[in-house]
Tab-separated table of C-alpha atoms and ligand atoms in Angstrom:
chain	number	residue	atom	x	y	z
H	1	MET	CA	208.766	-65.587	115.807
H	2	LYS	CA	208.230	-62.625	113.473
H	3	ASN	CA	204.877	-61.308	114.709
H	4	LEU	CA	202.766	-60.984	117.707
H	5	GLU	CA	201.614	-64.521	118.756
H	6	LEU	CA	198.580	-65.398	120.800
H	7	ASN	CA	198.560	-68.643	122.686
H	8	ILE	CA	195.475	-69.928	124.388
H	9	ASP	CA	196.769	-73.373	125.464
H	10	ASN	CA	196.202	-72.476	129.165
H	11	VAL	CA	192.592	-71.333	128.471
H	12	LEU	CA	191.765	-74.852	127.141
H	13	PRO	CA	191.654	-76.574	130.495
H	14	PHE	CA	188.711	-74.300	131.266
H	15	VAL	CA	187.109	-73.828	127.828
H	16	SER	CA	187.137	-76.466	125.203
H	17	LYS	CA	188.447	-75.823	121.722
H	18	GLU	CA	185.071	-76.967	120.280
H	19	VAL	CA	183.441	-74.220	122.328
H	20	LEU	CA	185.833	-71.615	121.047
H	21	GLU	CA	185.298	-72.960	117.560
H	22	GLY	CA	181.668	-72.056	118.142
H	23	TYR	CA	182.704	-68.375	117.990
H	24	GLN	CA	184.050	-68.697	114.489
H	25	GLU	CA	180.864	-67.627	112.765
H	26	LEU	CA	179.907	-64.912	115.181
H	27	THR	CA	183.440	-63.207	115.177
H	28	SER	CA	183.651	-63.437	111.485
H	29	TYR	CA	180.075	-61.735	111.368
H	30	HIS	CA	181.158	-59.010	113.635
H	31	ILE	CA	184.481	-58.303	111.828
H	32	ARG	CA	182.497	-58.128	108.516
H	33	HIS	CA	180.202	-55.643	110.098
H	34	LEU	CA	183.043	-53.557	111.448
H	35	HIS	CA	184.623	-53.361	108.103
H	36	GLN	CA	181.365	-52.719	106.273
H	37	ARG	CA	180.586	-50.042	108.934
H	38	THR	CA	177.238	-51.476	109.756
H	39	GLY	CA	177.685	-52.343	113.365
H	40	LYS	CA	176.999	-50.320	116.572
H	41	GLY	CA	178.972	-46.978	116.723
H	42	SER	CA	179.894	-47.132	113.071
H	43	ASP	CA	180.488	-43.349	113.004
H	44	PHE	CA	183.681	-43.997	115.087
H	45	LEU	CA	185.556	-46.469	112.838
H	46	GLY	CA	188.012	-44.176	111.341
H	47	TRP	CA	190.893	-45.958	113.369
H	48	LEU	CA	190.172	-49.322	111.571
H	49	ASP	CA	192.290	-48.587	108.389
H	50	LEU	CA	194.414	-45.672	109.818
H	51	PRO	CA	197.554	-47.809	109.452
H	52	SER	CA	196.989	-48.434	105.746
H	53	LYS	CA	195.515	-45.069	105.021
H	54	ILE	CA	197.859	-42.771	106.675
H	55	ASN	CA	199.825	-40.945	103.972
H	56	GLU	CA	203.481	-39.766	103.648
H	57	GLU	CA	202.599	-36.079	103.715
H	58	SER	CA	200.849	-36.371	107.085
H	59	ILE	CA	203.811	-38.254	108.565
H	60	VAL	CA	206.213	-35.749	107.283
H	61	GLU	CA	204.084	-32.899	108.756
H	62	ILE	CA	204.170	-34.446	112.165
H	63	GLU	CA	207.840	-35.176	112.042
H	64	ASP	CA	208.679	-31.677	110.894
H	65	ALA	CA	206.600	-30.034	113.650
H	66	ALA	CA	208.295	-32.112	116.338
H	67	ASN	CA	211.874	-31.625	114.901
H	68	GLU	CA	211.420	-27.870	114.674
H	69	LEU	CA	210.370	-27.375	118.285
H	70	ASN	CA	212.632	-30.023	119.587
H	71	LYS	CA	215.739	-27.972	118.505
H	72	LYS	CA	215.028	-25.263	121.046
H	73	ILE	CA	213.465	-27.102	124.035
H	74	GLU	CA	214.557	-29.396	127.011
H	75	VAL	CA	211.068	-30.377	127.985
H	76	MET	CA	207.888	-30.978	126.067
H	77	VAL	CA	204.725	-30.819	128.248
H	78	VAL	CA	201.921	-32.896	126.742
H	79	ILE	CA	198.504	-31.869	128.028
H	80	GLY	CA	195.643	-34.377	127.694
H	81	ILE	CA	193.604	-36.954	129.470
H	82	GLY	CA	192.264	-40.515	128.850
H	83	GLY	CA	192.592	-41.268	125.174
H	84	SER	CA	194.190	-37.973	124.639
H	85	TYR	CA	197.428	-39.148	126.511
H	86	LEU	CA	197.415	-42.693	127.389
H	87	GLY	CA	198.440	-44.088	123.952
H	88	ALA	CA	201.438	-41.765	123.703
H	89	LYS	CA	202.470	-42.286	127.384
H	90	ALA	CA	202.274	-46.045	126.950
H	91	VAL	CA	204.493	-46.032	123.834
H	92	ILE	CA	206.999	-43.493	125.114
H	93	ASP	CA	207.395	-45.409	128.543
H	94	ALA	CA	207.676	-48.789	126.841
H	95	LEU	CA	210.576	-47.425	124.733
H	96	SER	CA	212.415	-45.011	126.925
H	97	HIS	CA	215.362	-45.652	129.133
H	98	SER	CA	214.006	-46.385	132.671
H	99	PHE	CA	216.297	-43.729	134.232
H	100	GLY	CA	215.867	-41.118	131.481
H	101	LEU	CA	219.114	-41.616	129.786
H	102	SER	CA	219.298	-41.350	125.935
H	103	LEU	CA	218.970	-44.545	124.131
H	104	ASN	CA	220.666	-43.266	120.915
H	105	ASP	CA	223.173	-40.653	120.155
H	106	ARG	CA	220.621	-37.847	119.561
H	107	SER	CA	219.112	-36.108	122.546
H	108	PHE	CA	215.453	-35.518	122.649
H	109	PRO	CA	213.346	-33.409	125.050
H	110	LYS	CA	212.029	-34.994	128.229
H	111	ILE	CA	208.308	-35.558	127.761
H	112	VAL	CA	206.236	-34.806	130.770
H	113	PHE	CA	202.444	-35.049	130.958
H	114	ALA	CA	199.952	-32.631	132.397
H	115	GLY	CA	196.109	-32.288	132.516
H	116	GLN	CA	195.705	-35.955	133.282
H	117	ASN	CA	194.752	-34.937	136.874
H	118	ILE	CA	193.676	-31.975	138.855
H	119	SER	CA	196.184	-32.359	141.659
H	120	GLU	CA	197.357	-29.059	142.998
H	121	ASP	CA	200.659	-30.645	144.141
H	122	TYR	CA	201.243	-32.267	140.691
H	123	THR	CA	200.590	-28.919	138.918
H	124	GLY	CA	202.540	-26.776	141.359
H	125	GLU	CA	205.556	-29.129	141.312
H	126	LEU	CA	205.429	-29.162	137.460
H	127	ILE	CA	205.694	-25.370	137.425
H	128	ASP	CA	208.684	-25.582	139.839
H	129	PHE	CA	210.310	-28.103	137.447
H	130	LEU	CA	209.618	-25.997	134.370
H	131	ASN	CA	210.752	-22.554	135.864
H	132	ASP	CA	214.344	-22.952	134.667
H	133	LYS	CA	213.785	-25.158	131.671
H	134	SER	CA	213.243	-24.348	128.009
H	135	TYR	CA	209.967	-25.862	127.304
H	136	ALA	CA	206.937	-26.114	124.837
H	137	ILE	CA	203.437	-27.294	125.061
H	138	THR	CA	201.506	-29.880	123.082
H	139	VAL	CA	197.815	-29.593	124.073
H	140	ILE	CA	195.572	-32.268	123.043
H	141	SER	CA	191.725	-32.439	123.471
H	142	LYS	CA	189.342	-33.584	120.876
H	143	SER	CA	186.302	-31.782	122.433
H	144	GLY	CA	188.510	-28.871	123.642
H	145	THR	CA	186.301	-28.599	126.716
H	146	THR	CA	187.620	-31.350	129.075
H	147	THR	CA	188.064	-29.851	132.480
H	148	GLU	CA	191.384	-31.402	133.500
H	149	PRO	CA	193.440	-30.413	130.350
H	150	ALA	CA	191.649	-27.124	129.994
H	151	ILE	CA	192.724	-26.071	133.558
H	152	ALA	CA	196.323	-27.296	132.966
H	153	PHE	CA	196.389	-25.423	129.603
H	154	ARG	CA	195.158	-22.224	131.181
H	155	ILE	CA	197.868	-22.278	133.806
H	156	LEU	CA	200.771	-23.469	131.722
H	157	ARG	CA	199.943	-21.075	128.829
H	158	LYS	CA	200.054	-18.161	131.293
H	159	HIS	CA	203.380	-19.494	132.622
H	160	LEU	CA	204.794	-19.849	129.139
H	161	GLU	CA	203.618	-16.452	128.082
H	162	ASN	CA	205.184	-14.908	131.240
H	163	LYS	CA	208.483	-16.699	130.455
H	164	TYR	CA	208.754	-15.935	126.774
H	165	GLY	CA	206.265	-13.221	125.893
H	166	PRO	CA	203.071	-13.903	123.947
H	167	GLU	CA	204.683	-14.115	120.520
H	168	GLU	CA	207.416	-16.722	121.364
H	169	ALA	CA	205.008	-18.538	123.674
H	170	GLY	CA	202.626	-18.905	120.602
H	171	LYS	CA	205.397	-20.478	118.600
H	172	ARG	CA	206.027	-23.001	121.456
H	173	ILE	CA	202.343	-24.238	121.442
H	174	ILE	CA	201.010	-27.071	119.212
H	175	ALA	CA	197.244	-27.994	119.603
H	176	ILE	CA	195.693	-31.121	118.417
H	177	THR	CA	191.795	-30.983	118.412
H	178	SER	CA	188.825	-31.365	116.191
H	179	GLU	CA	188.439	-29.639	112.937
H	180	GLY	CA	186.258	-26.541	112.844
H	181	ARG	CA	184.686	-26.718	116.238
H	182	GLY	CA	185.362	-26.586	119.933
H	183	ALA	CA	186.976	-24.104	122.321
H	184	LEU	CA	190.623	-25.215	121.589
H	185	ARG	CA	190.008	-24.838	117.801
H	186	SER	CA	188.669	-21.276	118.391
H	187	LEU	CA	191.731	-20.502	120.358
H	188	VAL	CA	194.070	-21.858	117.693
H	189	GLU	CA	192.341	-19.588	115.151
H	190	GLU	CA	192.578	-16.621	117.446
H	191	LYS	CA	196.193	-17.100	118.360
H	192	GLY	CA	197.493	-18.708	115.222
H	193	TYR	CA	198.990	-21.768	117.057
H	194	ARG	CA	200.241	-24.661	114.901
H	195	SER	CA	197.636	-27.318	115.009
H	196	PHE	CA	196.716	-30.913	113.982
H	197	VAL	CA	193.318	-32.415	113.513
H	198	ILE	CA	191.802	-35.413	115.422
H	199	PRO	CA	189.374	-36.937	112.937
H	200	ASP	CA	185.753	-36.836	113.997
H	201	ASP	CA	185.414	-40.605	113.312
H	202	VAL	CA	188.181	-41.561	115.671
H	203	GLY	CA	187.364	-41.777	119.429
H	204	GLY	CA	190.067	-40.893	122.048
H	205	ARG	CA	190.955	-44.378	123.061
H	206	TYR	CA	191.401	-45.525	119.434
H	207	SER	CA	193.445	-42.309	118.483
H	208	LEU	CA	197.135	-43.651	118.886
H	209	LEU	CA	197.769	-43.479	115.125
H	210	THR	CA	196.423	-39.863	114.714
H	211	PRO	CA	198.525	-36.913	115.677
H	212	VAL	CA	197.309	-37.466	119.270
H	213	GLY	CA	199.673	-40.474	119.691
H	214	LEU	CA	202.051	-39.871	116.826
H	215	LEU	CA	203.235	-36.321	117.670
H	216	PRO	CA	204.384	-36.923	121.234
H	217	VAL	CA	205.984	-40.207	120.142
H	218	VAL	CA	208.139	-38.311	117.580
H	219	GLN	CA	208.743	-35.506	120.045
H	220	ALA	CA	210.247	-38.333	122.412
H	221	GLY	CA	212.606	-39.375	119.629
H	222	PHE	CA	210.867	-42.675	118.523
H	223	ASP	CA	210.029	-44.007	115.030
H	224	ILE	CA	206.405	-43.543	114.245
H	225	ARG	CA	207.002	-45.099	110.716
H	226	GLN	CA	207.735	-48.387	112.433
H	227	LEU	CA	204.809	-47.959	114.827
H	228	ILE	CA	202.499	-47.513	111.848
H	229	ALA	CA	204.205	-50.420	109.878
H	230	GLY	CA	203.530	-52.804	112.832
H	231	ALA	CA	199.911	-51.647	113.104
H	232	LYS	CA	199.583	-52.102	109.285
H	233	LYS	CA	200.873	-55.657	109.620
H	234	MET	CA	198.237	-56.381	112.326
H	235	GLU	CA	195.512	-54.670	110.295
H	236	GLU	CA	196.295	-57.322	107.644
H	237	MET	CA	196.567	-60.139	110.169
H	238	THR	CA	193.105	-59.358	111.447
H	239	SER	CA	191.289	-58.499	108.311
H	240	PRO	CA	187.829	-60.104	107.380
H	241	GLU	CA	189.385	-62.692	105.042
H	242	ILE	CA	191.624	-64.180	107.679
H	243	PRO	CA	190.404	-67.575	109.061
H	244	PHE	CA	189.407	-67.421	112.802
H	245	TRP	CA	192.316	-69.407	114.258
H	246	ASP	CA	194.715	-67.317	112.376
H	247	ASN	CA	193.338	-64.033	113.448
H	248	PRO	CA	194.639	-63.219	116.935
H	249	SER	CA	192.076	-60.522	117.608
H	250	ALA	CA	189.192	-62.802	116.857
H	251	VAL	CA	190.556	-65.674	119.094
H	252	TYR	CA	191.310	-63.267	121.922
H	253	ALA	CA	187.838	-61.695	121.723
H	254	ALA	CA	186.269	-65.220	121.615
H	255	ALA	CA	188.314	-66.573	124.692
H	256	ARG	CA	187.631	-63.548	126.882
H	257	ASN	CA	183.948	-63.510	126.109
H	258	GLU	CA	183.616	-67.184	126.747
H	259	LEU	CA	185.429	-66.907	130.026
H	260	TYR	CA	183.238	-64.041	130.956
H	261	ARG	CA	180.067	-65.924	129.958
H	262	GLN	CA	181.233	-68.906	132.251
H	263	SER	CA	182.046	-66.769	135.222
H	264	PRO	CA	185.305	-64.825	135.363
H	265	LYS	CA	184.333	-61.123	135.470
H	266	THR	CA	187.849	-59.670	135.960
H	267	GLU	CA	190.690	-59.857	133.358
H	268	ILE	CA	194.184	-59.065	134.768
H	269	LEU	CA	196.722	-57.908	132.296
H	270	ALA	CA	200.111	-58.925	133.511
H	271	SER	CA	203.669	-58.262	132.365
H	272	TYR	CA	207.090	-58.825	133.701
H	273	HIS	CA	208.541	-55.530	132.404
H	274	PRO	CA	207.979	-52.270	134.335
H	275	LYS	CA	208.198	-50.386	131.106
H	276	LEU	CA	204.790	-51.715	130.285
H	277	ILE	CA	202.854	-50.328	133.276
H	278	TYR	CA	201.302	-47.537	131.147
H	279	LEU	CA	200.693	-49.974	128.327
H	280	ALA	CA	198.342	-51.620	130.901
H	281	GLU	CA	196.819	-48.306	131.783
H	282	TRP	CA	196.165	-47.604	128.099
H	283	TRP	CA	194.647	-51.151	127.771
H	284	LYS	CA	192.432	-50.559	130.882
H	285	GLN	CA	190.926	-47.424	129.384
H	286	LEU	CA	190.452	-49.110	126.069
H	287	TYR	CA	188.531	-52.095	127.512
H	288	GLY	CA	186.915	-50.360	130.397
H	289	GLU	CA	185.363	-47.567	128.412
H	290	SER	CA	184.466	-49.747	125.531
H	291	GLU	CA	182.728	-52.740	127.281
H	292	GLY	CA	181.794	-51.386	130.698
H	293	LYS	CA	178.142	-50.403	130.063
H	294	GLU	CA	174.604	-51.698	130.297
H	295	LYS	CA	175.645	-53.561	133.441
H	296	LYS	CA	177.991	-55.674	131.360
H	297	GLY	CA	181.750	-55.849	130.844
H	298	ILE	CA	184.880	-57.601	132.012
H	299	PHE	CA	186.544	-55.489	134.697
H	300	PRO	CA	190.122	-54.725	133.404
H	301	ALA	CA	192.778	-54.729	136.088
H	302	SER	CA	196.635	-54.878	135.708
H	303	VAL	CA	199.547	-56.135	137.578
H	304	ASN	CA	203.319	-55.814	136.972
H	305	PHE	CA	205.253	-58.872	137.959
H	306	THR	CA	207.346	-59.915	139.704
H	307	ALA	CA	206.799	-56.770	141.880
H	308	ASP	CA	203.097	-57.546	142.321
H	309	LEU	CA	203.704	-61.255	142.933
H	310	HIS	CA	204.622	-59.854	146.378
H	311	SER	CA	201.317	-58.050	146.768
H	312	MET	CA	198.736	-59.289	144.472
H	313	GLY	CA	200.018	-62.787	143.943
H	314	GLN	CA	198.322	-64.134	147.073
H	315	TYR	CA	194.939	-63.121	145.827
H	316	ILE	CA	195.400	-64.364	142.311
H	317	GLN	CA	196.592	-67.612	143.443
H	318	GLU	CA	193.856	-68.202	146.094
H	319	GLY	CA	191.267	-65.542	146.310
H	320	GLN	CA	187.848	-65.442	144.815
H	321	ARG	CA	187.901	-67.468	141.552
H	322	ASN	CA	186.416	-64.775	139.147
H	323	LEU	CA	189.618	-63.959	137.344
H	324	PHE	CA	191.524	-64.676	134.173
H	325	GLU	CA	194.905	-63.380	133.276
H	326	THR	CA	196.313	-62.151	129.999
H	327	VAL	CA	200.184	-62.018	129.985
H	328	ILE	CA	202.277	-59.950	127.678
H	329	SER	CA	205.587	-61.704	127.242
H	330	ILE	CA	208.622	-60.186	125.477
H	331	HIS	CA	210.485	-62.893	123.802
H	332	ASN	CA	213.912	-61.082	123.460
H	333	PRO	CA	214.518	-58.082	125.714
H	334	SER	CA	217.389	-55.975	124.372
H	335	ARG	CA	219.746	-55.926	127.452
H	336	GLU	CA	222.072	-58.534	128.784
H	337	VAL	CA	222.840	-58.231	132.504
H	338	LEU	CA	224.545	-61.336	134.122
H	339	ILE	CA	224.313	-62.460	137.740
H	340	PRO	CA	227.733	-62.631	139.299
H	341	GLU	CA	229.228	-65.404	141.356
H	342	GLU	CA	229.957	-64.856	145.114
H	343	ALA	CA	232.674	-66.599	146.978
H	344	ASP	CA	230.649	-67.351	150.138
H	345	ASP	CA	227.328	-67.956	148.344
H	346	ALA	CA	225.613	-66.488	151.446
H	347	ASP	CA	222.296	-66.096	149.658
H	348	GLY	CA	222.509	-69.576	148.099
H	349	LEU	CA	222.134	-68.039	144.635
H	350	ASN	CA	225.459	-69.228	142.994
H	351	PHE	CA	223.424	-71.792	141.024
H	352	LEU	CA	222.312	-68.623	138.984
H	353	ALA	CA	225.802	-67.264	138.553
H	354	GLY	CA	226.488	-66.457	134.979
H	355	LYS	CA	222.875	-66.495	133.845
H	356	ARG	CA	221.162	-63.503	132.481
H	357	ILE	CA	218.507	-61.743	134.835
H	358	GLU	CA	215.975	-62.311	132.019
H	359	GLU	CA	216.366	-65.959	132.360
H	360	VAL	CA	215.230	-65.742	135.951
H	361	ASN	CA	212.586	-63.478	134.890
H	362	LYS	CA	211.365	-65.818	132.180
H	363	MET	CA	211.248	-68.733	134.683
H	364	ALA	CA	209.247	-66.541	137.101
H	365	GLU	CA	206.794	-65.954	134.194
H	366	LEU	CA	206.518	-69.587	133.319
H	367	GLY	CA	206.368	-70.743	136.910
H	368	THR	CA	203.717	-68.183	137.758
H	369	MET	CA	201.676	-69.057	134.783
H	370	LEU	CA	201.578	-72.781	135.735
H	371	ALA	CA	200.741	-71.968	139.335
H	372	HIS	CA	197.954	-69.587	138.340
H	373	VAL	CA	196.443	-72.180	136.041
H	374	ASP	CA	196.713	-74.877	138.833
H	375	GLY	CA	194.983	-72.229	141.080
H	376	GLY	CA	192.038	-72.016	138.585
H	377	VAL	CA	193.106	-68.862	136.656
H	378	PRO	CA	192.755	-69.294	132.937
H	379	ASN	CA	195.767	-67.712	131.090
H	380	ILE	CA	195.910	-66.077	127.791
H	381	LEU	CA	199.500	-65.514	126.461
H	382	ILE	CA	200.576	-62.710	124.080
H	383	ARG	CA	204.159	-63.011	122.999
H	384	LEU	CA	206.013	-60.101	121.248
H	385	PRO	CA	209.339	-60.935	119.553
H	386	GLU	CA	210.859	-57.709	120.940
H	387	LEU	CA	209.925	-54.396	122.497
H	388	ASN	CA	210.206	-51.843	119.844
H	389	GLU	CA	207.998	-49.430	117.836
H	390	TYR	CA	207.013	-52.145	115.205
H	391	TYR	CA	205.797	-54.777	117.791
H	392	LEU	CA	204.003	-51.998	119.927
H	393	GLY	CA	202.155	-51.046	116.696
H	394	GLN	CA	201.195	-54.713	116.267
H	395	LEU	CA	200.124	-55.012	119.952
H	396	MET	CA	198.041	-51.904	120.257
H	397	TYR	CA	196.236	-52.417	116.955
H	398	PHE	CA	195.611	-56.131	117.985
H	399	PHE	CA	194.050	-54.907	121.223
H	400	GLN	CA	191.880	-52.286	119.561
H	401	LYS	CA	190.493	-54.722	116.906
H	402	ALA	CA	189.837	-57.349	119.565
H	403	CYS	CA	188.153	-54.725	121.768
H	404	ALA	CA	185.795	-53.738	118.975
H	405	VAL	CA	185.013	-57.474	118.267
H	406	SER	CA	184.660	-58.146	121.956
H	407	GLY	CA	182.342	-55.214	122.503
H	408	TYR	CA	180.147	-56.445	119.570
H	409	LEU	CA	180.070	-59.926	121.148
H	410	MET	CA	178.774	-58.413	124.315
H	411	ASN	CA	176.255	-56.600	122.332
H	412	VAL	CA	177.327	-53.108	123.491
H	413	ASN	CA	178.609	-50.101	121.528
H	414	PRO	CA	182.401	-50.258	121.948
H	415	PHE	CA	182.948	-46.668	120.735
H	416	ASP	CA	180.861	-44.523	123.127
H	417	GLN	CA	181.347	-43.690	126.791
H	418	PRO	CA	178.147	-42.167	128.191
H	419	GLY	CA	178.945	-43.017	131.814
H	420	VAL	CA	181.878	-40.593	132.011
H	421	GLU	CA	179.299	-37.633	132.059
H	422	ALA	CA	178.040	-38.575	135.634
H	423	TYR	CA	180.918	-37.474	137.629
H	424	LYS	CA	181.376	-34.352	135.517
H	425	ASN	CA	177.744	-33.250	136.052
H	426	ASN	CA	178.142	-33.652	139.884
H	427	MET	CA	181.458	-31.892	139.890
H	428	PHE	CA	180.007	-29.021	137.887
H	429	ALA	CA	176.888	-28.881	140.256
H	430	LEU	CA	179.155	-28.753	143.279
H	431	LEU	CA	181.226	-26.051	141.742
H	432	ARG	CA	178.204	-24.123	140.915
H	433	LYS	CA	178.757	-23.871	137.158
H	434	PRO	CA	176.294	-21.491	135.557
H	435	GLY	CA	173.421	-23.520	133.906
H	436	PHE	CA	173.640	-26.212	136.604
H	437	GLU	CA	171.543	-24.342	139.292
H	438	GLU	CA	168.982	-27.086	139.654
H	439	GLU	CA	171.552	-29.806	140.004
H	440	THR	CA	173.478	-27.575	142.529
H	441	GLU	CA	170.525	-27.222	144.661
H	442	LEU	CA	169.691	-30.962	144.523
H	443	ILE	CA	173.248	-32.068	145.198
H	444	TYR	CA	173.697	-29.792	148.260
H	445	LYS	CA	170.360	-30.919	149.623
H	446	ARG	CA	171.539	-34.543	149.296
H	447	LEU	CA	174.804	-33.885	150.976
H	448	ASN	CA	173.249	-32.079	153.942
H	449	LYS	CA	170.888	-34.800	154.745
Z	1	PA5	O1	188.239	-42.314	124.972
Z	1	PA5	C1	187.783	-41.186	124.955
Z	1	PA5	O2	187.079	-40.811	124.124
Z	1	PA5	C2	188.022	-40.495	126.247
Z	1	PA5	O3	188.890	-40.979	127.189
Z	1	PA5	C3	188.619	-38.975	125.860
Z	1	PA5	O4	189.782	-39.280	125.177
Z	1	PA5	C4	188.904	-38.138	127.169
Z	1	PA5	O5	187.854	-38.048	127.840
Z	1	PA5	C5	189.521	-36.897	126.645
Z	1	PA5	O6	188.710	-36.176	125.964
Z	1	PA5	P1	189.095	-34.936	125.012
Z	1	PA5	O7	190.150	-35.337	124.128
Z	1	PA5	O8	187.940	-34.445	124.403
Z	1	PA5	O9	189.696	-33.933	125.965
């Protein structure tokens, strides 16, 4: 297996091949519109050919910025929320040692994230952690005005300036934001911070292959050239000339739309590797923000097995039948850890002695899939040959392309997120933000009732 493979054999007991074949024309119509930039939200299609368009100069610029700062720091704080942090976090977690050890001979700064919440404990404890560390900040916000990262940046910038003085602090800040507009861009111009641009035609959740995702991934010591190469391969594998059954994004979009049409309203992304927990978080944002609108959309949920077989397994097996499952399977994990023999065989597991833990994990995966299919849960399988930059690039581009097609099949604009403003408006009214006087009065009246 050289590329990502999509297997829908365990959807076919629920949806016939002929029915899926019926999506051929429709998906090819939507993929054509996507590429001709004539579908909904076509102002936000910059991500579509990023893998093939990104040039050597931009890659070198990102690598140089990271390498220069990495020489003098132990910790890089990446500030951002939603699409401005999840892609990088997903890739970094998937590739990092689970206990923070270096995976190669070079050492790289520890990457920590901030501005993805407004928890006082988190922020206070981050400051405790940073007090005696040499650190720098990468602040990422397309709009430059998002409350969570803006608060974190205010606090940490002050901390950095107090620690190093304004001049050195300025050299330890990199900003990634829109070109020519927004509060963060103005600050970059005022303070002279090094900066990168988030293209106007790329939305947050599709921004992995812009500096938003690439810079933190290089800062963590991973190979963005391989990430881009993998995505480029998937760009080719999902291009308009590829026939339906050979295009994994088209088949995935068709299968999940047909299941949704028939009844399941929740898709559970499952994997058997804890390193992929944040990949699932990234996927949930991608599909949740892209499809969840106009009272439509598949609810994206996630589980990490086998841990969650001991919590969510019961529901998936026997609860309300409104689910389907998409499993990410890694064909060849890189480690080899064998199960030892025990003289007294007290736990009765000597039949596993000498086997790799992964063999047990794989049989758990296969056994669970069969049990869930028997329990009425359709199963889509995505197989990756290995967990590395190249295949993550394939996987994440595959999901982005499928999400765009899937959104078009649902007849929604997969590139906007009007609903996220509602909580912000209430929060600003409650906090008595100037300009929100009317909303403030209304919301306090409502709460006092
Ligand atoms: O996908 C999106 O567009 C959003 O999730 C944004 O990325 C998120 O709200 C952060 O926005 P910004 O980068 O403007 O701070």
